[in-house]
XYZ file of C-alpha atoms in Angstrom:
247
model
C 0.000 0.000 0.000
C 1.122 3.539 -0.727
C -0.069 4.831 2.651
C -1.712 3.668 5.869
C -3.218 7.100 6.577
C -6.949 6.779 6.021
C -7.360 10.465 5.116
C -5.027 9.881 2.161
C -6.963 6.830 0.942
C -10.186 6.445 -1.038
C -13.044 4.410 0.399
C -12.385 1.443 -1.928
C -8.747 1.442 -0.798
C -9.737 1.447 2.872
C -12.261 -1.327 2.291
C -9.685 -3.401 0.391
C -7.095 -2.904 3.137
C -9.501 -4.080 5.835
C -10.414 -7.128 3.715
C -6.678 -7.851 3.344
C -6.242 -8.005 7.114
C -5.595 -4.395 8.082
C -8.322 -4.633 10.698
C -6.755 -2.384 13.366
C -7.358 1.373 13.442
C -4.955 3.629 15.370
C -6.104 7.067 16.510
C -3.973 9.773 18.118
C -5.746 12.236 20.416
C -3.944 15.572 20.443
C -4.630 19.180 21.402
C -4.479 22.773 20.220
C -2.923 24.731 23.070
C -0.075 26.967 24.148
C 3.345 25.362 24.230
C 5.499 28.054 25.703
C 6.883 30.984 23.698
C 8.797 28.777 21.245
C 6.489 25.989 20.015
C 3.279 26.087 17.912
C -0.117 25.304 19.373
C -0.357 22.168 17.227
C 2.597 20.543 19.020
C 0.695 17.748 20.785
C -1.324 16.962 17.676
C 1.750 16.858 15.427
C 3.725 14.689 17.825
C 0.717 12.442 18.421
C 0.146 12.029 14.698
C 3.789 11.108 14.084
C 3.862 8.727 17.026
C 0.640 7.015 15.952
C 2.014 6.603 12.435
C 5.184 4.920 13.671
C 3.123 2.876 16.126
C 0.811 1.588 13.382
C 3.745 0.636 11.161
C 5.475 -1.211 14.005
C 2.268 -2.957 15.061
C 1.516 -4.142 11.543
C -1.797 -4.749 9.763
C -3.038 -1.370 10.973
C -4.401 1.783 9.394
C -4.097 5.228 10.942
C -7.378 7.089 11.344
C -7.446 10.879 11.305
C -5.848 12.363 14.437
C -8.203 14.211 16.783
C -6.658 17.718 16.867
C -8.361 19.308 19.887
C -8.426 18.012 23.442
C -9.212 18.820 27.071
C -6.971 21.846 27.689
C -8.818 24.045 30.173
C -5.680 24.212 32.342
C -3.892 26.057 29.506
C -6.584 28.653 28.750
C -4.995 31.340 30.929
C -2.156 31.699 28.416
C -4.486 32.112 25.442
C -3.899 30.568 22.008
C -5.734 27.485 23.277
C -8.906 25.710 22.167
C -10.330 23.345 24.754
C -13.033 20.709 24.770
C -15.023 19.734 27.826
C -14.241 16.168 28.967
C -17.736 15.045 27.998
C -17.264 16.528 24.515
C -14.072 14.561 23.951
C -15.815 11.404 25.160
C -18.604 11.967 22.633
C -16.081 12.467 19.842
C -14.340 9.227 20.783
C -17.691 7.444 20.855
C -18.476 8.658 17.350
C -15.030 7.640 16.123
C -15.532 4.144 17.522
C -19.031 3.799 16.092
C -17.795 4.866 12.651
C -14.694 2.658 12.660
C -16.683 -0.373 13.838
C -19.126 0.191 11.005
C -16.169 0.326 8.609
C -15.267 -3.183 9.725
C -12.314 -2.643 12.061
C -11.977 -5.338 14.718
C -9.479 -3.501 16.921
C -9.285 0.232 17.688
C -6.368 1.757 19.600
C -6.310 5.310 20.969
C -3.039 7.073 21.790
C -3.347 10.349 23.739
C -0.504 12.837 23.280
C -1.776 15.509 25.679
C -2.040 15.188 29.448
C -5.605 16.433 29.760
C -6.880 13.710 27.445
C -5.722 10.692 29.430
C -8.499 10.597 32.036
C -11.467 11.303 29.740
C -10.092 8.888 27.150
C -9.823 6.082 29.699
C -13.511 6.601 30.535
C -14.464 6.762 26.861
C -12.643 3.496 26.138
C -14.465 1.774 28.994
C -17.790 3.008 27.633
C -16.902 1.918 24.088
C -16.029 -1.588 25.248
C -19.500 -1.937 26.738
C -21.127 -0.626 23.570
C -19.067 -2.862 21.267
C -18.088 -6.035 23.157
C -17.296 -7.769 19.859
C -14.457 -5.297 19.093
C -11.144 -4.935 20.909
C -10.847 -1.303 22.021
C -7.663 -0.240 23.777
C -5.389 2.676 24.536
C -2.451 3.699 26.680
C -3.921 6.040 29.284
C -1.200 6.165 31.973
C -0.022 9.791 31.893
C 2.812 9.367 34.376
C 3.817 6.183 32.554
C 4.458 8.185 29.382
C 6.210 11.086 31.112
C 8.334 8.661 33.109
C 9.365 6.793 29.981
C 10.325 10.018 28.200
C 12.316 11.142 31.219
C 14.216 7.847 31.224
C 14.910 8.303 27.526
C 16.133 11.826 28.267
C 18.526 10.435 30.869
C 20.012 8.152 28.209
C 20.578 11.286 26.123
C 22.288 13.179 28.939
C 19.261 15.304 29.849
C 17.912 15.550 33.399
C 14.322 14.650 34.280
C 13.710 18.283 35.201
C 14.939 19.585 31.826
C 13.002 16.925 29.926
C 9.902 18.129 31.707
C 6.435 17.318 30.410
C 5.385 20.319 28.345
C 7.552 22.206 25.838
C 10.717 20.974 27.525
C 13.611 19.070 25.976
C 11.561 16.131 24.720
C 8.700 17.946 22.973
C 10.981 20.654 21.634
C 13.393 18.077 20.206
C 10.542 16.137 18.610
C 9.152 19.289 16.992
C 12.625 20.219 15.741
C 12.684 16.834 14.019
C 9.125 17.106 12.666
C 8.503 20.818 12.018
C 11.774 22.747 12.339
C 10.349 25.838 10.623
C 7.726 26.190 13.364
C 10.203 26.149 16.274
C 11.661 29.478 17.488
C 15.082 28.791 19.082
C 15.534 32.455 19.956
C 12.744 32.060 22.502
C 14.102 28.966 24.243
C 13.880 29.505 27.987
C 13.436 27.210 30.973
C 10.138 26.981 32.783
C 9.157 24.995 35.845
C 12.037 22.696 36.835
C 10.653 21.015 39.935
C 9.259 17.504 40.423
C 6.421 16.275 38.216
C 4.406 13.639 40.004
C 0.797 13.014 40.965
C 0.660 16.034 43.288
C 1.923 18.439 40.624
C -0.455 17.017 38.020
C -3.371 17.568 40.406
C -2.297 21.187 40.927
C -2.100 21.794 37.172
C -5.540 20.335 36.486
C -7.152 22.083 39.467
C -5.487 25.513 39.269
C -4.133 25.728 35.736
C -0.620 25.757 34.327
C 0.216 29.224 35.727
C 0.214 27.653 39.201
C 3.550 26.049 38.274
C 4.938 27.978 35.312
C 4.974 31.628 34.256
C 5.875 30.960 30.618
C 3.855 27.805 29.944
C 6.914 25.520 29.938
C 7.514 22.468 32.119
C 11.189 21.700 31.532
C 14.079 23.334 29.693
C 14.282 23.369 25.865
C 17.689 25.042 25.549
C 19.592 21.851 24.676
C 16.956 20.384 22.365
C 18.043 18.980 18.988
C 16.345 17.330 16.037
C 18.629 14.319 16.438
C 17.350 13.738 19.953
C 13.838 14.267 18.665
C 14.176 11.257 16.377
C 15.293 9.143 19.338
C 12.368 10.280 21.467
C 9.860 9.567 18.676
C 11.217 6.161 17.785
C 11.522 4.946 21.359
C 8.110 6.310 22.322
C 6.399 4.458 19.471
C 8.172 1.211 20.416
C 7.275 1.676 24.081
C 3.605 2.182 23.261
C 3.504 -0.912 21.036
C 4.964 -2.987 23.891
C 2.451 -1.587 26.375
C -0.625 -2.014 24.192
C 0.316 -5.527 23.118
């Protein structure tokens, strides 16, 4: 096949692929939100789309459905340049995705969130979808700290501290965007943000009080040593990690 991206395929091509055994659909769930002064608002969506593409290729016999580009981002609204869905809205979108993909004939549907605010609502939506479609395998990786922890361990292998890696517009996301969309990254604006611990307590503060409770510039981490070469490592390892977890 020329592509596994469903938006680039005609309906006969999608139908033929499913008949040939490509019965898994992979869906990234991104966001449109501030990412510090140096990254575009489509960062989570772009990284999620690229990760889902690599994931689908590694998994095999899978097509990539259109990435969901807006997520639950209320905790970023104070900075502006953010479009947020209510949790119940995202759950309805996921429900409609599942209903459509099941009707297409997919027997397995995998959701991959690439934005922190999506993990909780997506876990609930997956549970609901399993009840609605018990004949279809519906899965996703919805452990937020599991993803951030993995990326921080990858950063350590690359000589970057957990604090600098961060979890939002730090070394990891900035490096990945330098690899994917270098023209949209503004190195002249690289500056560190919050460099403290990032565990369950800090996540609760962010969701309850908003990002400004921890960071003045919208950054969790330090992007100043980011490189496109490291971005490729982050992307490749993240896709492999997610395949291992979902399998």
